[in-house]
mmCIF file of C-alpha atoms in Angstrom:
data_model
loop_
_atom_site.group_PDB
_atom_site.id
_atom_site.type_symbol
_atom_site.label_atom_id
_atom_site.label_comp_id
_atom_site.label_asym_id
_atom_site.label_seq_id
_atom_site.Cartn_x
_atom_site.Cartn_y
_atom_site.Cartn_z
ATOM 1 C CA MET A 1 -21.681 -18.491 -0.017
ATOM 2 C CA LYS A 2 -24.388 -16.985 -1.284
ATOM 3 C CA LEU A 3 -28.366 -17.587 -0.208
ATOM 4 C CA GLU A 4 -29.423 -17.780 -3.558
ATOM 5 C CA ASN A 5 -27.900 -19.634 -6.860
ATOM 6 C CA ASP A 6 -29.275 -19.651 -10.668
ATOM 7 C CA LEU A 7 -29.206 -22.580 -12.132
ATOM 8 C CA GLY A 8 -31.454 -21.962 -15.487
ATOM 9 C CA ASN A 9 -34.642 -22.734 -15.091
ATOM 10 C CA TYR A 10 -34.152 -22.747 -11.161
ATOM 11 C CA LYS A 11 -33.367 -21.362 -8.413
ATOM 12 C CA LEU A 12 -31.264 -22.968 -5.265
ATOM 13 C CA LYS A 13 -31.785 -21.547 -1.592
ATOM 14 C CA ILE A 14 -30.765 -21.626 1.475
ATOM 15 C CA LEU A 15 -33.493 -20.863 3.560
ATOM 16 C CA ASP A 16 -34.371 -19.101 6.640
ATOM 17 C CA SER A 17 -37.873 -19.294 8.850
ATOM 18 C CA GLY A 18 -39.771 -16.816 6.649
ATOM 19 C CA TYR A 19 -39.699 -19.837 3.825
ATOM 20 C CA ALA A 20 -41.851 -22.230 6.384
ATOM 21 C CA LYS A 21 -45.055 -22.214 4.599
ATOM 22 C CA GLN A 22 -43.507 -23.380 1.458
ATOM 23 C CA VAL A 23 -41.160 -26.001 3.114
ATOM 24 C CA LEU A 24 -44.323 -27.252 5.203
ATOM 25 C CA SER A 25 -45.870 -27.778 1.988
ATOM 26 C CA PHE A 26 -43.343 -29.718 0.714
ATOM 27 C CA TYR A 27 -43.230 -32.046 3.749
ATOM 28 C CA GLU A 28 -46.578 -32.446 3.635
ATOM 29 C CA ARG A 29 -47.878 -33.496 -0.306
ATOM 30 C CA ASN A 30 -44.685 -36.133 -0.159
ATOM 31 C CA LYS A 31 -45.553 -37.536 3.224
ATOM 32 C CA GLU A 32 -45.910 -40.959 1.903
ATOM 33 C CA THR A 33 -43.187 -40.770 -0.269
ATOM 34 C CA PHE A 34 -40.486 -39.287 2.751
ATOM 35 C CA ASN A 35 -41.514 -41.202 5.628
ATOM 36 C CA PRO A 36 -40.637 -44.922 4.728
ATOM 37 C CA TYR A 37 -36.912 -43.680 4.108
ATOM 38 C CA GLU A 38 -36.517 -41.013 7.445
ATOM 39 C CA SER A 39 -36.757 -41.416 10.997
ATOM 40 C CA VAL A 40 -39.862 -41.110 12.862
ATOM 41 C CA LYS A 41 -41.101 -37.403 13.371
ATOM 42 C CA PRO A 42 -42.214 -35.261 16.342
ATOM 43 C CA ASP A 43 -46.495 -35.186 16.212
ATOM 44 C CA ASN A 44 -45.830 -31.348 15.832
ATOM 45 C CA PHE A 45 -43.710 -31.632 12.518
ATOM 46 C CA TYR A 46 -46.285 -30.933 10.347
ATOM 47 C CA THR A 47 -46.473 -27.162 11.384
ATOM 48 C CA ILE A 48 -45.079 -23.413 10.680
ATOM 49 C CA ASP A 49 -44.236 -23.495 14.408
ATOM 50 C CA TYR A 50 -42.217 -26.770 13.907
ATOM 51 C CA ILE A 51 -41.023 -26.366 10.691
ATOM 52 C CA GLY A 52 -40.311 -22.007 11.299
ATOM 53 C CA LEU A 53 -37.797 -23.758 13.990
ATOM 54 C CA LEU A 54 -36.614 -26.133 11.566
ATOM 55 C CA LEU A 55 -35.093 -23.725 9.280
ATOM 56 C CA ASN A 56 -33.792 -21.743 11.771
ATOM 57 C CA ALA A 57 -31.589 -24.502 13.590
ATOM 58 C CA GLU A 58 -30.328 -25.303 9.696
ATOM 59 C CA MET A 59 -29.563 -21.710 9.178
ATOM 60 C CA LYS A 60 -27.669 -21.260 12.329
ATOM 61 C CA ALA A 61 -25.837 -24.664 11.803
ATOM 62 C CA PHE A 62 -24.753 -23.315 7.923
ATOM 63 C CA LEU A 63 -23.795 -19.920 9.641
ATOM 64 C CA LYS A 64 -21.418 -22.003 12.255
ATOM 65 C CA GLY A 65 -20.326 -24.537 9.078
ATOM 66 C CA ASN A 66 -21.387 -27.549 9.976
ATOM 67 C CA TYR A 67 -24.651 -28.262 8.125
ATOM 68 C CA LEU A 68 -25.889 -27.144 5.117
ATOM 69 C CA ARG A 69 -29.387 -27.770 3.400
ATOM 70 C CA PHE A 70 -30.189 -26.076 -0.277
ATOM 71 C CA TYR A 71 -33.821 -25.822 -1.592
ATOM 72 C CA LEU A 72 -34.596 -26.206 -5.110
ATOM 73 C CA PHE A 73 -37.257 -24.187 -6.881
ATOM 74 C CA ALA A 74 -38.655 -23.605 -10.781
ATOM 75 C CA LYS A 75 -38.161 -19.726 -11.757
ATOM 76 C CA LYS A 76 -41.900 -20.587 -13.412
ATOM 77 C CA ASP A 77 -43.366 -21.194 -9.698
ATOM 78 C CA PRO A 78 -41.016 -19.452 -6.870
ATOM 79 C CA ASN A 79 -43.035 -20.672 -4.308
ATOM 80 C CA TYR A 80 -43.562 -24.701 -4.937
ATOM 81 C CA VAL A 81 -40.443 -26.524 -3.265
ATOM 82 C CA ILE A 82 -38.657 -29.133 -5.684
ATOM 83 C CA ALA A 83 -36.460 -30.908 -3.992
ATOM 84 C CA SER A 84 -33.496 -30.331 -0.928
ATOM 85 C CA CYS A 85 -30.165 -31.736 -0.803
ATOM 86 C CA SER A 86 -28.328 -31.585 2.418
ATOM 87 C CA PHE A 87 -24.911 -31.561 3.639
ATOM 88 C CA SER A 88 -24.574 -32.778 7.375
ATOM 89 C CA GLN A 89 -21.904 -34.181 10.223
ATOM 90 C CA ILE A 90 -19.474 -31.807 8.246
ATOM 91 C CA HIS A 91 -15.788 -32.995 9.684
ATOM 92 C CA MET A 92 -12.955 -30.308 8.572
ATOM 93 C CA GLY A 93 -9.971 -32.234 10.736
ATOM 94 C CA ASP A 94 -8.120 -35.442 9.167
ATOM 95 C CA GLU A 95 -11.060 -36.772 7.899
ATOM 96 C CA LYS A 96 -12.204 -33.499 5.829
ATOM 97 C CA SER A 97 -16.030 -35.318 4.910
ATOM 98 C CA CYS A 98 -19.759 -35.136 5.201
ATOM 99 C CA ASN A 99 -23.144 -37.136 4.332
ATOM 100 C CA ILE A 100 -25.468 -36.079 1.680
ATOM 101 C CA GLY A 101 -29.215 -36.490 1.963
ATOM 102 C CA TYR A 102 -31.737 -35.637 -0.966
ATOM 103 C CA LYS A 103 -35.573 -35.744 -1.530
ATOM 104 C CA VAL A 104 -36.952 -34.730 -4.559
ATOM 105 C CA ASP A 105 -41.183 -34.126 -4.619
ATOM 106 C CA SER A 106 -42.913 -37.091 -5.910
ATOM 107 C CA ALA A 107 -44.005 -35.092 -8.731
ATOM 108 C CA TYR A 108 -40.451 -34.579 -10.023
ATOM 109 C CA GLN A 109 -39.486 -37.679 -9.545
ATOM 110 C CA CYS A 110 -37.446 -40.102 -12.147
ATOM 111 C CA LYS A 111 -36.813 -36.787 -14.066
ATOM 112 C CA GLY A 112 -33.542 -36.121 -13.575
ATOM 113 C CA ILE A 113 -33.963 -33.690 -10.861
ATOM 114 C CA ALA A 114 -31.491 -35.414 -8.298
ATOM 115 C CA THR A 115 -28.621 -36.401 -10.974
ATOM 116 C CA MET A 116 -29.081 -32.482 -11.899
ATOM 117 C CA LEU A 117 -28.951 -31.358 -8.460
ATOM 118 C CA ILE A 118 -26.561 -33.101 -6.499
ATOM 119 C CA PRO A 119 -23.911 -32.308 -9.120
ATOM 120 C CA GLU A 120 -24.804 -28.632 -8.475
ATOM 121 C CA CYS A 121 -25.095 -29.087 -4.447
ATOM 122 C CA ILE A 122 -21.324 -30.598 -5.080
ATOM 123 C CA LYS A 123 -19.550 -27.719 -6.698
ATOM 124 C CA LEU A 124 -21.506 -25.015 -4.528
ATOM 125 C CA LEU A 125 -20.435 -26.748 -1.299
ATOM 126 C CA LEU A 126 -16.692 -27.390 -2.586
ATOM 127 C CA SER A 127 -16.055 -24.166 -3.938
ATOM 128 C CA GLU A 128 -16.705 -23.362 0.152
ATOM 129 C CA LYS A 129 -14.977 -25.827 2.412
ATOM 130 C CA ASN A 130 -12.354 -28.816 1.025
ATOM 131 C CA ILE A 131 -14.635 -31.963 1.577
ATOM 132 C CA HIS A 132 -12.289 -34.839 0.310
ATOM 133 C CA ARG A 133 -15.516 -37.836 0.712
ATOM 134 C CA ILE A 134 -18.694 -37.391 0.481
ATOM 135 C CA ASN A 135 -20.855 -40.361 2.153
ATOM 136 C CA SER A 136 -24.575 -40.976 0.918
ATOM 137 C CA TYR A 137 -26.389 -43.957 3.014
ATOM 138 C CA ILE A 138 -29.257 -45.638 0.891
ATOM 139 C CA MET A 139 -31.886 -47.993 2.060
ATOM 140 C CA PRO A 140 -31.555 -51.308 -0.703
ATOM 141 C CA ASP A 141 -35.275 -50.971 -1.747
ATOM 142 C CA ASN A 142 -34.989 -47.490 -2.616
ATOM 143 C CA THR A 143 -34.026 -47.835 -6.802
ATOM 144 C CA PRO A 144 -34.838 -44.140 -7.879
ATOM 145 C CA SER A 145 -31.917 -43.251 -5.607
ATOM 146 C CA LEU A 146 -29.564 -46.547 -6.068
ATOM 147 C CA ARG A 147 -29.862 -45.368 -9.637
ATOM 148 C CA VAL A 148 -28.841 -42.049 -9.269
ATOM 149 C CA MET A 149 -25.356 -43.143 -7.194
ATOM 150 C CA GLU A 150 -25.591 -44.991 -10.060
ATOM 151 C CA LYS A 151 -25.973 -42.207 -12.910
ATOM 152 C CA LEU A 152 -23.545 -40.047 -11.085
ATOM 153 C CA GLY A 153 -20.895 -42.596 -10.669
ATOM 154 C CA TRP A 154 -20.306 -42.901 -7.135
ATOM 155 C CA LEU A 155 -18.250 -45.592 -5.697
ATOM 156 C CA ASP A 156 -20.130 -48.722 -4.210
ATOM 157 C CA GLU A 157 -18.591 -49.341 -0.504
ATOM 158 C CA GLY A 158 -21.076 -52.210 0.483
ATOM 159 C CA ILE A 159 -23.236 -52.540 3.157
ATOM 160 C CA ALA A 160 -23.709 -50.604 6.598
ATOM 161 C CA HIS A 161 -25.044 -52.997 8.606
ATOM 162 C CA GLU A 162 -28.113 -52.065 10.689
ATOM 163 C CA TYR A 163 -26.882 -48.259 9.857
ATOM 164 C CA ALA A 164 -30.172 -46.343 11.194
ATOM 165 C CA PHE A 165 -32.838 -46.844 13.440
ATOM 166 C CA LEU A 166 -36.058 -46.443 10.986
ATOM 167 C CA ASN A 167 -39.386 -47.957 11.292
ATOM 168 C CA ASN A 168 -39.106 -49.669 14.774
ATOM 169 C CA THR A 169 -35.936 -51.519 13.633
ATOM 170 C CA TRP A 170 -32.560 -51.585 12.463
ATOM 171 C CA GLN A 171 -32.164 -50.862 8.783
ATOM 172 C CA ASP A 172 -29.254 -51.720 6.757
ATOM 173 C CA HIS A 173 -28.354 -49.645 4.060
ATOM 174 C CA LYS A 174 -26.268 -49.579 0.859
ATOM 175 C CA HIS A 175 -22.993 -46.923 1.496
ATOM 176 C CA PHE A 176 -21.808 -45.072 -1.643
ATOM 177 C CA VAL A 177 -19.190 -42.871 -1.675
ATOM 178 C CA PHE A 178 -18.061 -39.583 -3.448
ATOM 179 C CA ILE A 179 -14.187 -38.429 -3.594
ATOM 180 C CA ASN A 180 -13.037 -35.011 -4.840
ATOM 181 C CA HIS A 181 -9.912 -35.669 -6.455
#
């Protein structure tokens, strides 16, 4: 898989620690937007060192074939991360499945970025791996992400009760699935 892909006005990249400054900026400016939907971060998360280690770990997992995260940049501003899309828990046995997660910069939300990004990332993933099911778990109050799943036509499989421990409590999530036919 190529580490950089051209999407017209955008570039989709798999990053290493050389991009720690840009990724740290992405997380810092979206802290209030992302944190309600994510697990508690370590105290040193918002540091160049931590993000550099995170990017190195993501690259190692990518090379092993069990994780993949793309970062989206606009060609007009190549140092500003607009969004990310990740595939985790990639299983290639009988399941041939994975989970998807995505984040869109608050300045770019509700502008069609996620509905453009997700299919492009899935196309790249499927060009390399014979994945059959991609799972998405979304908190019921995350209306923008619920709309993305609806627009993309993902199958709603109902509620995954007490799916993830967030904000010091077990949270229900809506479970959506993309099936590769």
